[in-house]
Coordinates of C-alpha atoms in Angstrom, one line a residue:
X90 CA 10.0 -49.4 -20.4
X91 CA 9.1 -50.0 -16.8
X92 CA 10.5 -47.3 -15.7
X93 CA 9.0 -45.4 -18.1
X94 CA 5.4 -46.4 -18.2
X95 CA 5.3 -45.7 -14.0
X96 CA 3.4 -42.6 -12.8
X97 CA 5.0 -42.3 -9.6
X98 CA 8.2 -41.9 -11.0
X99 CA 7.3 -39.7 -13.6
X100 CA 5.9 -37.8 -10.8
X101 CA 8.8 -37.9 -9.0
X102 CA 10.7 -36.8 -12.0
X103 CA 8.4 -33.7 -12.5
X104 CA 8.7 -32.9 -8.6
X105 CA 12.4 -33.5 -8.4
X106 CA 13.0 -30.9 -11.3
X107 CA 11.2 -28.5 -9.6
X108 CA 12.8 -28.8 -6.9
X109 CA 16.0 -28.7 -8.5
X110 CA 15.3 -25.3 -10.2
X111 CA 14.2 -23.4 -7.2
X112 CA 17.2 -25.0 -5.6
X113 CA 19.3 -23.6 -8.0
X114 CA 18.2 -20.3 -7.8
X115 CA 20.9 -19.6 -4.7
X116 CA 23.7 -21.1 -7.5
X117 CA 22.4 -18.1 -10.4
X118 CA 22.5 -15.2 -7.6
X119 CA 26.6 -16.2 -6.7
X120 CA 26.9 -17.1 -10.5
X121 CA 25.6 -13.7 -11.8
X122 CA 28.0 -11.7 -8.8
X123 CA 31.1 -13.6 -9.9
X124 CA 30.3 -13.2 -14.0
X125 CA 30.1 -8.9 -12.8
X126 CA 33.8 -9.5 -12.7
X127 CA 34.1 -9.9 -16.3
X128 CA 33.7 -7.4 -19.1
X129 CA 30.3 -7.2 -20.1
X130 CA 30.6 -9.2 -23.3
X131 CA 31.9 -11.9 -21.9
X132 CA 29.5 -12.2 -18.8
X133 CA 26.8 -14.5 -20.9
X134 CA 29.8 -17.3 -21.9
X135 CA 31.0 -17.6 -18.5
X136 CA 27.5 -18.0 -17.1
X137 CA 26.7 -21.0 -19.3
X138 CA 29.8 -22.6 -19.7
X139 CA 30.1 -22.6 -16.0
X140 CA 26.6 -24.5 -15.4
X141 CA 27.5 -26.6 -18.3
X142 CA 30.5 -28.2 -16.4
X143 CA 28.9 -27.1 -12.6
X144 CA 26.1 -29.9 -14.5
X145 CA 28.9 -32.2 -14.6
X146 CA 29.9 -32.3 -11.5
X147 CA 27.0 -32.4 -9.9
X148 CA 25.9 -35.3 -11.6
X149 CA 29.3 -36.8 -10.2
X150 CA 28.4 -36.2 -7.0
X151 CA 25.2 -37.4 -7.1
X152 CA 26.7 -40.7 -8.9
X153 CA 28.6 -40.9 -5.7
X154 CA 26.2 -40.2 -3.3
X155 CA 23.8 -42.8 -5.0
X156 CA 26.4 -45.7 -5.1
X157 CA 27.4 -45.2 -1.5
X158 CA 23.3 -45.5 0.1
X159 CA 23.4 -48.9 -1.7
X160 CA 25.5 -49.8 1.2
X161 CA 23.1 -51.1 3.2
X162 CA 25.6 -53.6 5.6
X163 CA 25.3 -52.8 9.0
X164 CA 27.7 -51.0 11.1
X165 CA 26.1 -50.6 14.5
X166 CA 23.3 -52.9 15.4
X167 CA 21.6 -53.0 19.2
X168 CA 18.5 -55.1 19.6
X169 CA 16.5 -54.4 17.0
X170 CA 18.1 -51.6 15.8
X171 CA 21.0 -51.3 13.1
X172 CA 22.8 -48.4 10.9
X173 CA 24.4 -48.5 8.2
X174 CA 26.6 -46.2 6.0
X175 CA 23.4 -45.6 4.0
X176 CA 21.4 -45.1 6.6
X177 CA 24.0 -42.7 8.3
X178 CA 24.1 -40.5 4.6
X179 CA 20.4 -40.5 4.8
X180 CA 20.5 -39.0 8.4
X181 CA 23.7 -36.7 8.0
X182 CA 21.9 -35.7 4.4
X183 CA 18.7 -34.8 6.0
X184 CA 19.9 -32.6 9.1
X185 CA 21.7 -30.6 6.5
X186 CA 18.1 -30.2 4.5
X187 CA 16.6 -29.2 7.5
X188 CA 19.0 -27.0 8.3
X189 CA 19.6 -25.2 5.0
X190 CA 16.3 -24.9 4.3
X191 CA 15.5 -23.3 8.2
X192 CA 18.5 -20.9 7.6
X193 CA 16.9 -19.9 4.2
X194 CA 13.3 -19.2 5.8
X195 CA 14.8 -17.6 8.4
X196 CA 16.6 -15.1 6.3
X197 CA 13.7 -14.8 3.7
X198 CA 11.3 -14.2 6.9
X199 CA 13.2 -11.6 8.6
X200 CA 13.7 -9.7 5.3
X201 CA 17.8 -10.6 4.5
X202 CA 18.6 -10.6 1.0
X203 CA 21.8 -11.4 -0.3
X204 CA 24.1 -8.8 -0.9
X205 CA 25.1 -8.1 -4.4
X206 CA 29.1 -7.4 -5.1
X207 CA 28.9 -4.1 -7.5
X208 CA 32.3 -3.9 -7.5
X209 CA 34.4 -4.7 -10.8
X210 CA 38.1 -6.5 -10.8
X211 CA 40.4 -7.7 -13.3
X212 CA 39.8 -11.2 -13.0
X213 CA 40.4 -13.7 -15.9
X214 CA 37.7 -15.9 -17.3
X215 CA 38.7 -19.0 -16.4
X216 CA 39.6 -18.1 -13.2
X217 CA 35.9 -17.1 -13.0
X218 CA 34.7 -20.6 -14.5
X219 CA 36.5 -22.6 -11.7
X220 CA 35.1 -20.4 -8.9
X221 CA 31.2 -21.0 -10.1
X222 CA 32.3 -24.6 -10.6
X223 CA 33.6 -25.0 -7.1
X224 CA 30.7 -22.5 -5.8
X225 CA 28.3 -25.1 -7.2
X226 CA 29.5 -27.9 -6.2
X227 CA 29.1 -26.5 -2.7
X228 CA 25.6 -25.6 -2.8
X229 CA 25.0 -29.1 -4.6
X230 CA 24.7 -30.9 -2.0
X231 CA 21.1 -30.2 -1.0
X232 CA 20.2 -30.3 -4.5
X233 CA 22.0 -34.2 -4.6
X234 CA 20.8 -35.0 -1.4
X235 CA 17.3 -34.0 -2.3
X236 CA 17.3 -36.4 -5.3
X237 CA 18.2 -39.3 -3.4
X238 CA 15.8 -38.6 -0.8
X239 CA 13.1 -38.0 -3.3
X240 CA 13.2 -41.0 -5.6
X241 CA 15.2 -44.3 -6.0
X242 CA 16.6 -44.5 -9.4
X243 CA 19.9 -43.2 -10.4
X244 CA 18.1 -42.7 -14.1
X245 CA 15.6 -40.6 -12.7
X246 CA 18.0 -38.5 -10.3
X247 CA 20.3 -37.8 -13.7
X248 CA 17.5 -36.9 -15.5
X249 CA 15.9 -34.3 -13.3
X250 CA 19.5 -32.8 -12.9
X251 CA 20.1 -32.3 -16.5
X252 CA 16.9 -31.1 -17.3
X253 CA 16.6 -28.5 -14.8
X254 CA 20.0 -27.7 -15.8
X255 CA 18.7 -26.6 -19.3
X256 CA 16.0 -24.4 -17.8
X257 CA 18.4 -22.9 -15.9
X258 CA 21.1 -22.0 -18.6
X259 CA 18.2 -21.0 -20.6
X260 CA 15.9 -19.1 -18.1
X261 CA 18.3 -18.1 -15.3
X262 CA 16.9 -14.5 -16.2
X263 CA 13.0 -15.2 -15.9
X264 CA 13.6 -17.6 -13.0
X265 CA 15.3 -14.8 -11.1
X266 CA 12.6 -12.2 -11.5
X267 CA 10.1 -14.6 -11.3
X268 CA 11.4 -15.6 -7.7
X269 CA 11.7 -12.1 -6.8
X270 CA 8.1 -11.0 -7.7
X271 CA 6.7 -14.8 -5.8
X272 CA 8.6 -14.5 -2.9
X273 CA 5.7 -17.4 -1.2
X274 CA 6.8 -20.0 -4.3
X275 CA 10.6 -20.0 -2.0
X276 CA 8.8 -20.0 1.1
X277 CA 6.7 -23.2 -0.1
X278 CA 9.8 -25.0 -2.0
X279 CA 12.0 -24.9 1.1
X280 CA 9.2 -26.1 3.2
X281 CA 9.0 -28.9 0.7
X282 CA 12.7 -29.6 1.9
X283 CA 11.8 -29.6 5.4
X284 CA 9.3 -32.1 4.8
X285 CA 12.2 -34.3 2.7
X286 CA 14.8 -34.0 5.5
X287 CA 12.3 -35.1 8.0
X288 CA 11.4 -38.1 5.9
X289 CA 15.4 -38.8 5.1
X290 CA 15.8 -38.3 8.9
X291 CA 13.2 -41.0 9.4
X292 CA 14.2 -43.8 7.0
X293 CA 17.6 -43.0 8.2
X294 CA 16.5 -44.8 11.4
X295 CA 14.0 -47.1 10.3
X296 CA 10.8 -45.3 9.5
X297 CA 10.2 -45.5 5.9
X298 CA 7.8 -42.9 5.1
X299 CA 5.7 -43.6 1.5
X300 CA 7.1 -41.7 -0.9
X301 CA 3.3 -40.9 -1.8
X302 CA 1.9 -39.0 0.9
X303 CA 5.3 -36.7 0.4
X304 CA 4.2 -36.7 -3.3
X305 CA -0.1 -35.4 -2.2
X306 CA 1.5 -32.9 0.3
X307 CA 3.5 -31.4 -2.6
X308 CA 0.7 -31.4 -5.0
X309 CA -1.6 -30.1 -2.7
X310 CA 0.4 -27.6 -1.3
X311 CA 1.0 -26.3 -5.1
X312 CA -2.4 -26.5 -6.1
X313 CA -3.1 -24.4 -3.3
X314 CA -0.2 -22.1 -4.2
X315 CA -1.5 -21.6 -8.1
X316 CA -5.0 -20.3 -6.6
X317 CA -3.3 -18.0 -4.5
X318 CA -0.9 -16.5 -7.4
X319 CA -4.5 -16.4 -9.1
X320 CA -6.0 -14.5 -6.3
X321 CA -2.7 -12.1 -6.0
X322 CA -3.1 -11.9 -10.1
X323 CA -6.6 -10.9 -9.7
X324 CA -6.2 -8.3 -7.0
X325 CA -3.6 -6.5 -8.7
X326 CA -5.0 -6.3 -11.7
X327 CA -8.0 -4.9 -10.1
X328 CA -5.3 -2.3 -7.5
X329 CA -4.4 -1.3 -11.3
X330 CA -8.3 -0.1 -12.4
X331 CA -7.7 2.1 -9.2
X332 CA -6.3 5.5 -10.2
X333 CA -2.7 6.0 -9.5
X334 CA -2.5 8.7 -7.5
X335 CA -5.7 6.8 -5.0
X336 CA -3.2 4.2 -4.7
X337 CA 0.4 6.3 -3.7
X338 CA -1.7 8.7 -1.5
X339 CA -3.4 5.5 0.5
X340 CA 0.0 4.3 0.9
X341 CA 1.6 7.2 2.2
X342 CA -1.2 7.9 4.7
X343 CA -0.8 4.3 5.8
X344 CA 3.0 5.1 6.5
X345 CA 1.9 8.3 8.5
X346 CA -0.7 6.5 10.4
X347 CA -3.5 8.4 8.8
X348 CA -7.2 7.1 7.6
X349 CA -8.4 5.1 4.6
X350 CA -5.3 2.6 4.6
X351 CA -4.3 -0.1 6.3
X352 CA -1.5 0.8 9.4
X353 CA 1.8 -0.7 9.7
X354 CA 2.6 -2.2 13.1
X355 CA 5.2 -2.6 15.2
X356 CA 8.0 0.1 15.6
X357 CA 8.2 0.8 12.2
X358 CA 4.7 2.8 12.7
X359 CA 6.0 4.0 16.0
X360 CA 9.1 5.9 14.5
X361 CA 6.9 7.0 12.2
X362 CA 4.5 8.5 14.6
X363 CA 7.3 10.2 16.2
X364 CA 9.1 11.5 13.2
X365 CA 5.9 13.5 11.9
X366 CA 4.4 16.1 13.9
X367 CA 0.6 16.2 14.3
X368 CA 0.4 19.2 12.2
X369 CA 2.4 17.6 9.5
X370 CA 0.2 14.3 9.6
X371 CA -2.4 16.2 9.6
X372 CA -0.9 18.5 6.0
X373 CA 0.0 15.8 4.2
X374 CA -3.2 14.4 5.0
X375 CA -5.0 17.1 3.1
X376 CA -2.7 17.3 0.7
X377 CA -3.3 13.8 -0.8
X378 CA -7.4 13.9 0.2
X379 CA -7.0 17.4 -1.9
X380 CA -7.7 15.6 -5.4
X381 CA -11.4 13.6 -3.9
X382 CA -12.7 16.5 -2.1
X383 CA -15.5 18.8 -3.7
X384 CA -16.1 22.3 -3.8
X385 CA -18.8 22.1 -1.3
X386 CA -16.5 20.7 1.4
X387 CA -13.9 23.7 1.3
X388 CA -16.5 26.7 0.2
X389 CA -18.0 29.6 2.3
X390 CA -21.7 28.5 1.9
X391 CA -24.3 30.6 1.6
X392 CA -25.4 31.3 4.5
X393 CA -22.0 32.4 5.8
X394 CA -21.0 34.8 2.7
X395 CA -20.7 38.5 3.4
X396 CA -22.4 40.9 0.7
X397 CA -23.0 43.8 -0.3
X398 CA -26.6 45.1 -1.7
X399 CA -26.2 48.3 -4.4
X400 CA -29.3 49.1 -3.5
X401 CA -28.3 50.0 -0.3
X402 CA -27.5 53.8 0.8
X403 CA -23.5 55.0 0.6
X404 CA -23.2 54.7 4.9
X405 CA -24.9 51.6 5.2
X406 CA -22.6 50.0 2.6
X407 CA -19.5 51.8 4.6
X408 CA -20.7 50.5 8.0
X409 CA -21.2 47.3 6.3
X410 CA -17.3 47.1 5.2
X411 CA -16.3 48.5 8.6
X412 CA -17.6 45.7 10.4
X413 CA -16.7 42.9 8.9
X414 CA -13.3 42.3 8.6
X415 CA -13.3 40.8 4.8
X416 CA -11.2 42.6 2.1
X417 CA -13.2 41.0 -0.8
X418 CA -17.2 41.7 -1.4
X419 CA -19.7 40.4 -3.9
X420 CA -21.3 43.3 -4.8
X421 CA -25.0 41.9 -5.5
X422 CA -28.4 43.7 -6.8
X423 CA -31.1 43.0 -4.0
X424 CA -29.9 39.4 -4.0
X425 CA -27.0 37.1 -3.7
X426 CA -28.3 35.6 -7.1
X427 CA -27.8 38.8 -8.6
X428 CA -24.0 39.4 -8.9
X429 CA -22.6 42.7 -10.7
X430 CA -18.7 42.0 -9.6
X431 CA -16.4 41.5 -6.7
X432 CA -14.3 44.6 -5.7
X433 CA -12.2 45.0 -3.1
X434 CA -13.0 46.6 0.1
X435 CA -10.7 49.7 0.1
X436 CA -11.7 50.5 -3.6
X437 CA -15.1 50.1 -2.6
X438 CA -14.5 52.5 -0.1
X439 CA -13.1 55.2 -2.2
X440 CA -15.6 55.3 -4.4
X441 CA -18.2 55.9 -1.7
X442 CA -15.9 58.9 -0.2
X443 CA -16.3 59.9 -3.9
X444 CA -20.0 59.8 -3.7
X445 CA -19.6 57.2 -6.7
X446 CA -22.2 55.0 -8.2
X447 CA -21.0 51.1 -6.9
X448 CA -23.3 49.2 -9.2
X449 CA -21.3 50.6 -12.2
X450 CA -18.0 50.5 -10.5
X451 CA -18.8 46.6 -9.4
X452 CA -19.4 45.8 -13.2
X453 CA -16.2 46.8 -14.1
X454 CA -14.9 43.7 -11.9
X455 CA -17.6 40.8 -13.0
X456 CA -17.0 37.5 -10.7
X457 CA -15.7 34.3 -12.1
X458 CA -18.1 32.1 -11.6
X459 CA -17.5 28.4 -11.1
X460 CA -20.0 25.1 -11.4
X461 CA -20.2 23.0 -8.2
X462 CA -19.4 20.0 -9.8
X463 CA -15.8 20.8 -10.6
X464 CA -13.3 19.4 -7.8
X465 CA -10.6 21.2 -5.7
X466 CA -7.6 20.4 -8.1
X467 CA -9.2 21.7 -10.9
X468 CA -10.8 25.1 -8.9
X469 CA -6.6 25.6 -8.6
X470 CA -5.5 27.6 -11.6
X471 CA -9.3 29.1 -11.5
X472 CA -8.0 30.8 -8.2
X473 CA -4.6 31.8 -10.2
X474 CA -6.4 33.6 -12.8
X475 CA -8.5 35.2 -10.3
X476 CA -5.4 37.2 -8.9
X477 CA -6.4 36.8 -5.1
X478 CA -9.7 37.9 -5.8
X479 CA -13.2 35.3 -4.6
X480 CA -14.5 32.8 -7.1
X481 CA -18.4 32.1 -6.8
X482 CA -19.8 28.5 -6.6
X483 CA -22.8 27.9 -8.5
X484 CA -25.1 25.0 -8.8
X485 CA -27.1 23.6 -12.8
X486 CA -29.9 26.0 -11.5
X487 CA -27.5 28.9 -11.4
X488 CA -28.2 29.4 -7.6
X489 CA -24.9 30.6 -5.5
X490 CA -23.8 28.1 -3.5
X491 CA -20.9 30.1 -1.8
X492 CA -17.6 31.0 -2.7
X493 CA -14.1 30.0 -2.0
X494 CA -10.9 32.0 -2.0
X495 CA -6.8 30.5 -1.7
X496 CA -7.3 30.8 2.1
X497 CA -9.9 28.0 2.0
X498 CA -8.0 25.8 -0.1
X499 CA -5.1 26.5 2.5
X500 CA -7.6 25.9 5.4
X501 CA -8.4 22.3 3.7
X502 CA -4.2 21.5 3.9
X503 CA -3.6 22.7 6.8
X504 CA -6.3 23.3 9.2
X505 CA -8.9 26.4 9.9
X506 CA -8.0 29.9 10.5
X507 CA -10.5 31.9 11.3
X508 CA -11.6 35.7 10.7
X509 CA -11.9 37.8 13.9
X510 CA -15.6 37.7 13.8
X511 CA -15.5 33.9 14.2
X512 CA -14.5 31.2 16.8
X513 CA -12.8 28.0 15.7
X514 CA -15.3 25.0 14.4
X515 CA -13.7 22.5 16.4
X516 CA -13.0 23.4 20.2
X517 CA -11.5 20.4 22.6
X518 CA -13.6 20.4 25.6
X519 CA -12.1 17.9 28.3
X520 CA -12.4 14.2 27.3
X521 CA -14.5 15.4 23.7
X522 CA -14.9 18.2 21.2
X523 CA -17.5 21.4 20.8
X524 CA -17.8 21.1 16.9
X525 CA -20.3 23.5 15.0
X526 CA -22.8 21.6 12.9
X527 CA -21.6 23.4 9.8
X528 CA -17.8 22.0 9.8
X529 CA -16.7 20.0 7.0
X530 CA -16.7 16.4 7.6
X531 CA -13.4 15.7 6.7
X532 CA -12.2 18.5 8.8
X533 CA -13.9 16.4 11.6
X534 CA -12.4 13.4 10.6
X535 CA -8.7 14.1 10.2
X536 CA -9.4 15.9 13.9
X537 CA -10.7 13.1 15.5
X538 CA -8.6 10.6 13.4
X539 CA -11.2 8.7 12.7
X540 CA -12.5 7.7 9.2
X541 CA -16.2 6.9 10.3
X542 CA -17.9 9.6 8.5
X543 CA -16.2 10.0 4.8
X544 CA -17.5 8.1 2.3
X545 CA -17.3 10.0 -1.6
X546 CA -20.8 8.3 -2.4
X547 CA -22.5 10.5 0.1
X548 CA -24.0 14.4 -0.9
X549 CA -23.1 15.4 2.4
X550 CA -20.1 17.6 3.7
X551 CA -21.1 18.9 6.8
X552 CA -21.4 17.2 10.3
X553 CA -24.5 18.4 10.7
X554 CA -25.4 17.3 7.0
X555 CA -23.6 13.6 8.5
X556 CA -26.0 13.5 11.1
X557 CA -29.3 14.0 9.3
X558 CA -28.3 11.4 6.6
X559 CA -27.3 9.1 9.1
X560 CA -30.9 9.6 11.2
X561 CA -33.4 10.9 8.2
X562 CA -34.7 13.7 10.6
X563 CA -33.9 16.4 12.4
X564 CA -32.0 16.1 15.8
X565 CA -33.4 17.8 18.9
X566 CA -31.3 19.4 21.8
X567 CA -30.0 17.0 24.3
X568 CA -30.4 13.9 21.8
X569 CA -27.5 11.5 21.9
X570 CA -26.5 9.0 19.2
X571 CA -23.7 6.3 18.9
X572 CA -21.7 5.6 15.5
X573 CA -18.7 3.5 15.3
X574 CA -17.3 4.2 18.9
X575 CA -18.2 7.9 18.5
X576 CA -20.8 9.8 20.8
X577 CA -22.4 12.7 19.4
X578 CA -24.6 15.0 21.8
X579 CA -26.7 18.0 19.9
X580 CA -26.2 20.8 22.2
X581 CA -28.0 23.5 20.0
X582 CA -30.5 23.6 17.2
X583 CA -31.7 26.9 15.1
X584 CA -33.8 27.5 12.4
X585 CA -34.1 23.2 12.1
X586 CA -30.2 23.5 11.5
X587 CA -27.8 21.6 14.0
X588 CA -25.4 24.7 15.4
X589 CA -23.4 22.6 18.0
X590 CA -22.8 19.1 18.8
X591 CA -20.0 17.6 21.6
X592 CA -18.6 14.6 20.3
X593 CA -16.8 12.3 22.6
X594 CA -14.8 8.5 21.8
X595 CA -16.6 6.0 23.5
X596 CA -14.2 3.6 26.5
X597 CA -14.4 0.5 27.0
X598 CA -16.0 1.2 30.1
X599 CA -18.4 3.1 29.2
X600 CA -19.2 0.2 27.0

């Protein structure tokens, strides 16, 4: 009744089976690879019967280990100092803590894991059974030696063995994937072991350690460890409110050293960078941004679309199609606003040789017409229906925004390509960049590698559109602003637009 009405060693009951458990865990892995051996139906029976009598002999052992640290008779004594055969099992049993439990964080830390045995003999059950007894019997001894090194009572040792036992025989399967998905709950335990060698080591030679500040660490250290599995809990149950394919592309664009996840380090990153071209880092890149982009960031706006007025005379319309190298036209009534249809340039052209009426030719093809709002994923099998032909961006007010063809989507994947009336957006200049004040952002940022400008919240999707939100006015020429270790210099203004800005990284000593 003593016994049973102490707190500390009810403590050191509930610590010691813990202990036990996690120590265990080693014995279940080399259990479950010699029970593959078996035919399937049988694999269950030998798994319990052989913990059944693996519990027996441990608790042999540990009888035997317990009776011989009673032996407290000196052997060796100089001065002060004596040893005896308890205090040399306390010694010897505490190096070999220390170093089990270093080999185990060592493997566990540099990413070892045991190697499972797939392949099947024809070896007979009890053949089987004596192997896990004798396999357990080896990797009993931390587990004994741990028990006498935690507490003091045989009762208490015996106890903690048979129980955790149980919970093995009866939760080897949660215990196992349970370890696996809290790899830091190992970590922690074998710590825990360290900490028990060291105090065996020490009472070993005459520095008794209270078993109570071994007991706070412990508790602390697991209280500490359930707020963390809370905090890990937490933050993937929020990773899971995230959609799924947010989460696989910010992954994959981590491996590839791209923006938006966190980078890898080391020469895992490094073989990475190597492996993947820039153009390929920079495909996959817009592949996976693809889904988050919007309309306006891939379009032709506005102000850039080429089209063609009805209203015009025949020639102008044919020296309109002549120089401009586009093979698609709106055809429009006086203004972009007003679309009749898009045709194709060399049908357009036959019907003028025919002296034909291109407002009513144009209505046979009316444009497909698109709302802003939509995003690039879905404006895919709009451009399939469209057979090659433009699709026109609109905004709630019905105003044309622009349009967009496959070759922009294209463009948004793998980079621009432009028309023979135009010059590339970005142009590397020296140590910087000439970009036009029209480019899409993201463009800019997958060039520059640099995340500093995307954010979805934001309305715009133009550098020059970056800038003014950034400032709330209108650059002049010659100004020069800093954002996040980025330089940008307006070079040319027009019509209050930003046409040209050189953007340079900022050193450390220009810093």
């Amino acid at each position: 009744m003593e016994l049973l009405l102490d707190p500390s060693a009810w403590m050191g009951l509930i610590t010691l089976i813990v202990l036990e458990i996690v120590l265990g865990i080693d014995n279940l892995v080399f259990v479950a690879i010699i029970a593959d051996k078996l035919p399937f139906n049988q694999r269950d029976k030998a798994r319990i019967i052989g913990l059944v009598l693996a519990m027996v002999t441990r608790l042999g052992l540990l009888s035997i280990v317990s009776w011989i640290v009673t032996l407290t008779k000196p052997l060796v004594s100089y001065g002060g100092f004596s040893l005896s055969v308890r205090d040399l099992i306390l010694i010897v049993g505490g190096i070999f803590l220390l170093f089990k439990a270093t080999m185990e964080l060592h493997e566990r830390l540099e990413g070892h894991e045991h190697q499972d045995n797939q392949g099947k003999g024809n070896a007979k059950f009890w053949v089987v059974i004596a192997q896990i007894i004798v396999l357990d019997a080896v990797f009993s001894l931390d587990s004994v030696i741990t028990a006498v090194g935690m507490v003091n009572e045989l009762a208490i040792m015996m106890a903690a063995v048979i129980i955790s036992m149980i919970v093995m025989i009866y939760a080897s399967k949660s215990l196992t994937r349970f370890v696996i998905a809290h790899p830091t709950v190992v970590v922690l335990c074998l710590s825990f072991l360290m900490m028990i060698g060291v105090s065996l080591v020490a009472d070993g030679l005459g520095f008794h350690i209270p078993k109570g500040y071994i007991y706070a660490a412990i508790s602390f250290s697991l209280l500490i460890e359930f707020f963390n599995q809370v905090a890990r809990r937490n933050f993937l149950k929020n990773q899971s409110k995230r959609p799924f394919r947010d989460r696989t592309a910010e992954k994959i664009l981590g491996l590839l050293g791209g923006n938006g996840a966190q980078r890898m380090e080391g020469n895992v990153e490094k073989s990475l960078q190597e492996s993947f071209a820039e153009e390929e880092r920079y495909m996959i890149n817009g592949v996976l941004t693809l889904a988050s982009r919007s309309l306006r960031s891939i379009m032709t706006p506005r102000i850039e679309v080429s089209w063609i007025d009805c209203e015009d005379s025949l020639e102008e319309i044919k020296d309109l199609i002549m120089a401009t190298p586009h093979n698609i036209f709106p055809v429009c009534q006086g203004e972009l606003d007003k679309i009749i249809g898009v045709v194709r340039a060399k049908d357009l052209l036959m019907v003028i040789n025919d002296n034909g009426n291109v407002a009513e030719f144009a209505a046979q093809h009316p444009p497909i017409i698109v709302p802003d709002m939509i995003d690039v994923i879905n404006l895919l099998p709009i451009l399939k229906k469209a057979k090659g032909r433009l699709v026109v961006i609109t905004n709630e007010f019905d105003t044309v925004q622009g349009i967009a063809t496959p070759v922009d989507v294209l463009e948004a994947i793998a980079g621009e390509f432009p028309d023979e009336d135009e010059t590339s957006k970005i142009v590397k200049d020296g140590d910087g960049w000439l970009v036009k004040g029209a480019t899409d952002i993201h463009s800019v940022m997958m060039t520059l590698n640099c995340d500093a400008f995307f954010d979805h919240d934001e309305e715009y999707v133009s550098l020059a559109g970056f800038l003014f939100a950034h400032h709330k006015r209108i650059l002049s020429v010659g100004e020069v602003i800093e954002i996040q270790q980025l330089k940008f210099e307006v070079l040319e203004v027009k019509d209050y637009r930003i046409e040209l800005v050189r953007i340079t990284k900022i050193t450390e000593t220009n810093e």
